[in-house]
XYZ file of C-alpha atoms in Angstrom:
524
model
C 37.864 179.175 98.279
C 34.452 179.186 97.421
C 32.809 176.091 98.466
C 29.158 175.409 98.034
C 29.188 172.864 100.910
C 29.555 174.095 104.437
C 27.645 177.315 104.859
C 26.945 177.551 101.252
C 29.885 179.748 100.705
C 28.726 180.932 97.140
C 25.504 182.124 98.683
C 27.242 183.889 101.437
C 28.628 186.462 98.898
C 25.256 187.297 98.063
C 24.917 189.834 101.012
C 23.055 187.980 103.311
C 23.177 188.603 107.013
C 22.452 192.348 106.949
C 19.525 192.109 109.656
C 21.971 190.294 111.973
C 24.704 193.007 111.553
C 21.947 195.793 112.005
C 21.031 193.966 115.449
C 24.530 194.141 116.514
C 24.756 197.889 115.805
C 21.450 198.667 117.660
C 22.459 196.398 120.663
C 25.740 198.013 120.894
C 25.246 201.663 120.203
C 21.549 202.407 119.979
C 22.037 205.138 117.445
C 22.571 203.272 113.959
C 19.783 202.458 111.739
C 19.732 201.029 108.261
C 17.818 202.228 105.646
C 16.006 200.124 102.839
C 19.090 200.225 100.654
C 21.389 199.020 103.438
C 23.226 202.286 104.014
C 23.411 203.813 107.509
C 21.305 206.969 108.372
C 23.444 210.166 108.858
C 21.823 210.763 112.282
C 24.598 210.012 114.899
C 26.721 208.318 112.296
C 29.711 206.491 113.386
C 32.550 205.484 111.045
C 34.354 202.335 111.760
C 36.418 201.973 108.683
C 40.229 201.056 109.806
C 42.740 203.793 109.747
C 45.701 202.050 108.446
C 44.527 198.436 107.247
C 43.599 197.879 103.603
C 39.663 197.902 103.184
C 37.538 197.598 100.184
C 36.146 200.908 98.918
C 32.493 199.578 99.104
C 30.228 196.490 99.303
C 32.288 193.406 99.588
C 35.825 191.787 99.630
C 37.093 188.362 100.283
C 40.028 186.416 98.947
C 43.435 188.232 98.315
C 45.152 187.209 95.246
C 49.086 186.923 95.325
C 50.270 190.505 94.693
C 52.545 190.621 91.645
C 55.499 193.335 90.830
C 54.911 195.057 87.553
C 56.681 198.532 86.633
C 57.739 199.427 89.975
C 54.666 198.610 91.839
C 52.926 195.870 93.295
C 49.687 195.020 92.009
C 47.142 193.568 94.335
C 43.940 191.788 93.131
C 41.096 190.611 95.280
C 37.562 189.240 94.793
C 35.097 191.902 94.822
C 31.154 192.119 94.611
C 29.891 195.427 93.765
C 26.155 194.262 94.110
C 26.730 192.848 97.940
C 24.691 195.475 99.698
C 21.589 194.967 97.538
C 21.714 191.069 97.707
C 23.542 190.554 94.270
C 25.839 187.652 94.016
C 29.128 186.934 91.984
C 32.746 188.245 92.318
C 34.918 190.361 90.041
C 38.775 190.676 90.382
C 39.401 194.366 91.635
C 43.073 196.051 91.695
C 44.817 198.021 93.936
C 48.598 199.069 93.654
C 51.129 199.885 96.332
C 54.755 200.702 96.631
C 55.294 200.360 100.220
C 52.433 197.821 101.261
C 50.785 200.335 103.499
C 49.335 202.841 101.110
C 47.199 201.153 98.457
C 45.649 203.023 95.509
C 42.459 201.745 94.104
C 42.546 201.034 90.367
C 39.042 199.495 89.708
C 37.785 196.328 88.316
C 40.180 194.233 86.284
C 37.967 191.394 85.562
C 34.160 192.019 85.745
C 31.976 189.253 87.290
C 30.165 187.134 84.823
C 32.342 188.148 82.064
C 31.448 185.098 79.944
C 29.256 181.901 80.038
C 31.670 180.186 82.425
C 30.548 182.370 85.257
C 32.410 184.792 87.679
C 36.143 184.257 88.453
C 37.216 183.103 91.697
C 40.587 182.708 93.133
C 43.637 181.867 91.063
C 46.892 183.624 90.671
C 48.778 186.058 88.433
C 52.138 185.593 86.754
C 54.348 187.806 84.140
C 54.925 185.566 81.374
C 58.560 186.875 80.634
C 59.219 184.451 78.021
C 55.785 184.699 76.044
C 55.143 180.966 76.629
C 51.349 181.366 76.527
C 51.416 182.942 73.087
C 50.430 186.531 73.964
C 53.961 188.127 73.902
C 56.981 188.273 76.116
C 55.958 190.144 79.496
C 52.135 189.548 78.995
C 50.318 189.079 82.257
C 48.509 185.973 82.633
C 45.928 185.100 85.277
C 45.125 181.232 85.840
C 41.542 181.325 87.657
C 38.768 179.174 88.800
C 35.377 179.308 87.055
C 32.627 176.903 87.566
C 30.105 176.584 84.682
C 27.090 174.534 85.919
C 28.844 174.104 89.100
C 31.838 172.485 87.646
C 35.221 173.985 88.929
C 37.857 174.099 86.577
C 40.840 176.282 85.744
C 40.632 179.026 83.025
C 43.480 181.302 81.447
C 42.698 184.926 81.180
C 45.200 187.356 79.584
C 46.289 191.170 80.001
C 48.015 193.163 77.314
C 48.028 196.550 79.235
C 50.118 195.396 82.220
C 47.513 193.760 84.385
C 44.897 196.790 84.058
C 42.169 194.631 82.294
C 42.086 190.783 81.257
C 40.430 188.993 78.757
C 39.487 185.262 78.588
C 41.546 182.876 76.373
C 38.739 180.929 75.098
C 35.926 179.354 76.806
C 37.580 175.676 77.399
C 39.390 175.274 80.681
C 43.184 174.739 80.406
C 42.839 172.460 83.469
C 39.477 170.742 83.288
C 38.007 169.044 86.357
C 38.541 165.340 86.312
C 35.283 164.546 88.280
C 35.875 165.931 91.917
C 33.651 168.581 93.874
C 36.480 170.631 94.957
C 38.824 171.941 92.194
C 40.082 175.405 92.438
C 42.554 178.012 93.538
C 45.491 177.376 91.399
C 48.678 178.969 92.525
C 51.344 179.132 89.580
C 54.890 180.023 89.317
C 57.925 179.696 87.096
C 60.034 176.766 87.994
C 63.529 178.341 87.059
C 65.530 175.215 87.890
C 63.488 173.162 85.220
C 62.251 176.079 82.738
C 58.405 175.181 83.084
C 55.521 176.411 85.044
C 54.278 174.688 88.004
C 50.817 174.733 89.782
C 49.458 173.729 92.999
C 45.874 173.225 93.010
C 43.281 172.626 96.017
C 41.264 169.476 95.538
C 39.584 168.848 98.782
C 41.792 167.200 101.349
C 44.951 167.197 99.068
C 46.707 169.730 96.793
C 47.332 168.414 93.207
C 50.543 169.285 91.652
C 50.989 170.107 87.727
C 53.586 171.217 85.215
C 53.277 173.042 82.035
C 55.499 174.478 79.315
C 52.955 177.070 78.253
C 50.497 177.826 81.016
C 47.985 176.018 78.548
C 48.599 172.353 78.670
C 49.013 170.779 82.292
C 50.398 167.312 83.181
C 49.485 166.066 86.791
C 52.863 164.962 88.305
C 52.158 164.495 92.211
C 50.031 165.595 95.188
C 50.312 166.561 98.784
C 47.490 164.951 100.962
C 46.301 165.646 104.381
C 43.069 164.057 105.900
C 43.205 165.822 109.291
C 43.090 169.500 108.305
C 39.738 170.101 106.882
C 39.085 171.379 103.463
C 42.432 172.524 101.868
C 42.297 175.869 99.916
C 44.570 178.669 98.641
C 47.689 176.851 98.358
C 51.040 178.390 98.133
C 54.664 176.999 97.288
C 57.942 179.108 97.209
C 61.551 178.900 98.201
C 63.331 181.265 100.678
C 66.811 181.708 102.164
C 66.863 181.320 105.887
C 68.730 183.498 108.493
C 71.605 180.761 108.542
C 72.081 181.145 104.720
C 70.464 177.745 103.855
C 67.832 177.547 101.309
C 64.539 175.715 101.968
C 60.880 175.162 100.260
C 57.797 176.361 102.102
C 54.304 174.825 101.328
C 51.376 176.766 102.637
C 47.520 176.229 102.416
C 44.513 177.626 104.189
C 43.272 174.909 106.450
C 41.003 174.021 109.289
C 42.639 172.553 112.207
C 39.822 173.592 114.778
C 38.802 169.811 115.062
C 42.135 169.240 116.801
C 42.373 172.586 118.773
C 44.458 173.934 115.870
C 43.906 177.282 114.019
C 41.862 177.626 110.892
C 44.455 180.011 109.030
C 47.440 179.454 106.968
C 49.186 176.082 107.750
C 52.808 175.657 106.304
C 55.616 173.125 106.132
C 59.265 173.559 105.479
C 60.714 170.912 103.341
C 62.108 170.024 99.933
C 60.689 170.226 96.475
C 62.039 168.308 93.461
C 59.699 169.704 90.878
C 57.105 167.206 91.212
C 56.656 166.331 94.868
C 57.016 168.148 98.308
C 58.590 166.362 101.063
C 57.999 168.187 104.457
C 60.519 168.213 107.370
C 57.791 167.378 109.840
C 54.502 165.856 109.782
C 52.635 168.360 111.846
C 52.120 171.874 110.160
C 53.178 175.122 111.712
C 50.773 178.258 111.400
C 51.235 181.838 110.186
C 48.705 182.790 112.665
C 47.049 181.469 115.803
C 44.083 183.876 115.721
C 40.578 183.610 114.427
C 40.792 185.711 111.276
C 43.589 185.298 108.989
C 42.126 183.315 105.997
C 42.843 182.824 102.476
C 46.286 184.472 102.930
C 48.735 184.693 100.232
C 52.616 185.422 100.395
C 54.582 187.286 97.629
C 58.393 188.148 97.332
C 60.151 191.419 98.010
C 61.831 192.931 95.095
C 64.918 194.926 95.299
C 65.393 198.390 93.601
C 66.685 196.774 90.564
C 63.683 194.647 90.145
C 65.128 191.262 91.274
C 63.438 189.231 93.877
C 65.052 189.045 97.338
C 65.055 185.256 98.472
C 65.312 186.246 102.189
C 62.184 188.331 102.329
C 58.489 187.692 101.493
C 55.433 189.481 102.384
C 51.879 188.039 103.430
C 48.508 189.474 103.414
C 45.497 187.724 104.856
C 41.606 188.173 104.588
C 40.553 189.546 108.104
C 37.485 187.499 108.179
C 36.272 183.796 108.424
C 33.462 181.992 106.699
C 31.919 180.968 110.007
C 30.610 184.646 110.342
C 31.345 186.433 106.995
C 28.553 188.883 107.269
C 28.804 189.815 110.855
C 30.288 193.255 110.700
C 28.884 196.674 111.697
C 30.805 198.418 108.874
C 27.845 197.447 106.677
C 25.869 199.700 108.515
C 28.409 202.333 109.667
C 30.302 202.612 106.334
C 28.578 200.478 103.682
C 31.217 197.884 103.289
C 32.328 194.390 104.235
C 35.928 193.517 103.661
C 39.343 194.194 105.446
C 42.792 192.601 105.329
C 45.127 192.190 108.449
C 48.496 194.210 108.202
C 50.745 193.147 105.475
C 53.650 191.332 106.997
C 57.503 191.024 106.461
C 58.059 187.209 106.391
C 61.547 185.750 107.183
C 62.686 182.160 107.478
C 64.678 181.494 110.699
C 66.137 178.279 112.109
C 64.891 177.446 115.628
C 66.783 176.236 118.591
C 66.074 172.749 117.650
C 67.154 172.759 114.188
C 63.628 173.426 112.680
C 62.866 176.264 110.378
C 59.870 178.489 110.872
C 58.410 181.715 109.404
C 58.644 184.906 111.355
C 56.470 187.742 110.949
C 56.430 191.537 111.623
C 54.289 194.309 110.496
C 55.746 195.650 107.162
C 58.686 198.023 107.652
C 57.072 200.934 105.911
C 54.242 201.163 108.611
C 56.822 203.183 110.833
C 56.491 205.915 108.134
C 52.823 206.586 109.056
C 53.144 207.348 112.872
C 51.556 210.512 113.624
C 52.394 210.720 117.311
C 54.621 208.603 119.761
C 54.001 208.173 123.278
C 57.430 206.980 125.085
C 56.122 205.595 128.578
C 59.479 204.161 129.742
C 59.261 201.220 132.288
C 55.979 200.905 133.932
C 55.826 198.454 137.028
C 52.504 197.230 137.816
C 51.070 195.332 140.798
C 47.299 195.195 140.097
C 46.196 197.616 137.351
C 47.403 200.778 135.847
C 45.429 202.884 133.239
C 47.443 204.903 130.721
C 46.800 208.399 129.881
C 46.739 207.771 126.145
C 43.770 207.307 123.991
C 43.525 206.147 120.538
C 41.561 204.051 118.151
C 44.471 203.229 115.936
C 48.210 202.496 117.155
C 51.301 200.112 117.403
C 52.165 199.296 120.691
C 55.417 197.606 122.026
C 56.798 196.514 125.243
C 58.620 193.834 126.983
C 56.831 192.349 129.961
C 59.153 191.079 132.780
C 58.537 189.295 136.012
C 60.598 187.422 138.597
C 60.572 183.762 137.484
C 60.869 182.788 141.108
C 57.700 184.431 141.851
C 55.555 185.161 138.771
C 52.325 186.845 138.738
C 49.350 184.858 137.627
C 48.124 186.866 134.829
C 49.954 189.732 132.853
C 48.857 191.815 130.103
C 46.948 194.831 128.582
C 43.237 195.752 128.242
C 43.056 197.489 124.585
C 40.001 198.982 123.068
C 38.851 199.526 126.659
C 35.720 201.587 127.437
C 35.774 204.782 129.613
C 34.358 202.991 132.622
C 35.915 199.595 131.771
C 33.682 196.535 130.971
C 34.194 196.397 127.118
C 37.687 195.529 126.215
C 40.138 192.984 124.454
C 42.492 191.297 126.851
C 46.186 190.484 125.375
C 48.812 188.890 127.397
C 49.718 185.803 129.271
C 48.068 183.686 131.945
C 51.326 182.315 133.686
C 49.660 179.779 135.535
C 48.469 178.159 132.183
C 51.042 178.641 130.951
C 49.935 180.377 127.750
C 49.693 183.538 125.774
C 46.412 184.913 124.730
C 44.159 187.438 122.859
C 40.519 187.378 124.578
C 38.135 189.360 122.459
C 34.832 187.880 124.641
C 34.545 191.300 126.647
C 33.997 193.438 123.538
C 31.725 193.197 120.686
C 32.854 190.610 118.163
C 31.809 188.260 115.396
C 31.906 185.047 117.598
C 34.364 182.960 119.462
C 36.445 184.014 122.320
C 40.228 183.369 123.289
C 42.886 182.195 121.164
C 45.920 180.663 123.054
C 49.580 179.442 122.315
C 51.981 178.078 124.834
C 54.734 180.186 126.431
C 57.630 179.415 129.180
C 57.055 181.519 132.337
C 60.695 180.462 133.488
C 62.020 183.052 130.827
C 60.672 185.882 132.935
C 59.866 187.905 129.846
C 57.516 188.327 127.030
C 58.016 190.674 124.019
C 54.753 191.936 122.462
C 53.722 194.160 119.631
C 50.189 194.746 119.274
C 48.465 196.571 116.458
C 45.016 197.840 117.235
C 42.920 199.556 114.472
C 39.028 200.127 114.425
C 38.075 196.604 113.606
C 41.064 194.391 114.471
C 43.592 193.426 116.994
C 46.959 191.739 116.139
C 49.349 190.466 118.601
C 53.048 189.488 117.593
C 54.812 187.427 120.201
C 58.705 187.865 120.673
C 60.141 187.501 116.865
C 56.833 186.834 115.353
C 56.741 183.329 115.190
C 53.474 183.400 116.971
C 50.645 185.905 116.046
C 47.152 186.098 116.880
C 44.759 188.062 114.539
C 41.341 188.869 115.341
C 38.206 190.876 114.167
C 36.792 193.011 116.996
C 34.144 195.927 116.863
C 34.841 198.231 119.825
C 32.711 201.555 120.045
C 33.938 204.720 119.045
C 34.544 205.492 122.705
C 36.528 202.576 123.564
C 40.030 204.053 123.204
C 41.505 203.398 126.513
C 44.522 201.165 127.591
C 44.868 199.507 131.137
C 47.993 197.481 132.265
C 47.501 194.664 134.594
C 49.522 192.113 136.519
C 47.488 190.097 139.039
C 48.863 188.232 141.990
C 52.168 189.524 141.560
C 54.455 192.372 139.858
C 55.506 192.720 136.399
C 57.336 195.570 134.590
C 56.339 196.730 130.965
C 59.625 197.708 129.794
C 60.284 200.449 127.082
C 56.513 200.922 126.550
C 55.667 202.667 123.503
C 52.469 203.696 121.831
C 52.650 204.891 118.218
C 49.530 206.396 116.706
C 48.921 205.667 113.237
C 46.970 207.226 110.478
C 47.208 206.401 106.548
C 45.436 208.034 103.857
C 44.622 205.269 101.380
C 44.889 206.327 97.529
C 41.780 206.743 95.431
């Protein structure tokens, strides 16, 4: 997902925007200054690196690459620019490993940028070639990636003989040449077990091209999936899942931009049928894995059982906590010398809705509960107006059921999180029952741009189940079973650690209210 068109995205990875970010820090804290090398001064230094979300060790990260399971660990690759702070361009593939999807160990660069004359490597996908079809032996790790020599995007094969630690190019010619289109990137490859061949979905402007191959080297175009109302399609995804009713379904996903129609610009998906060459969606309109402003370039990957086999009923997803409208607008450049976080890894399950439709339900990955450092069990809290909690934290997992009388509902219920000691700055998360809609509103705090995300609710139900993850640079709100999620970048100050409950023009009860403080020591 590196378009030279809107906002010159390749140029965006060269480190522009430092002055704007420095201005943000100066305006909000008045204590931080940037030196000539882009690093924060030690005087009055405030750290903003998240406590439990994945973040790049230094400089820049953007696109996640689909994690792959090798030797009992998940290997997570992402695009990385070590020269970002000094204004250098290009992206390498950096690797981290995890066993629980919460604690990640940095493993360094797997594919250096500008490794050959074809330029740096952009997004793609990694597979384990169990049958040795590509000619590098059984179990070789193969990466299909986009490179763009002379600006012409095409797909190239790289291989690893050390279990994914480092990769080498397989020649200089593309395995999937560009047929003459501007956008031709982000190949997503998987082994089609039913047909004993490889399948690729490739992003090509307003369509996804479908290709098959016996050996990862020669590809035949067999179909496409076209949409003209979701902007530029990027980072495709295609996988099969078993739903909660035992039936099996295919899911096609892509990073898309529906803002022109009042829809998100995150991960759009359809349930449907796949016959090896084409995908037939169940419905015309997509569903969305996230309704917030910052869940782009997301990927999903399968869960593996202890014996190494895949569990078709559970996948995980990870998304870039940023968006191309404001990729450089983060104070962490000044406070911590880096720009690049991910939203929390999610456990994703396929469920059957009341109307017979199938949808993906997300929850923060289960192992997050292993990193709770302190729990505040606040019980049932009834509010008519506002109530400040005696809990102060910058990183936590909050859960509750908000209930009200459907015959006499309040106008507005929710929580002010990331709240300043004297009020003013905060993020509002809750439901405007007169709308009626649930929302996350980041307008009242320091944020990149934009304001409030909204999704419809039914006030007559008399309840809203919320799970809200707060970390130093993000807020994620999961509603009910996680069919709806709102993910946002926010930049509260270090003192903005208060929580306020509110119920305006009526009474609501925050049932079984819990705040779990979280801290994770990421591996080095």
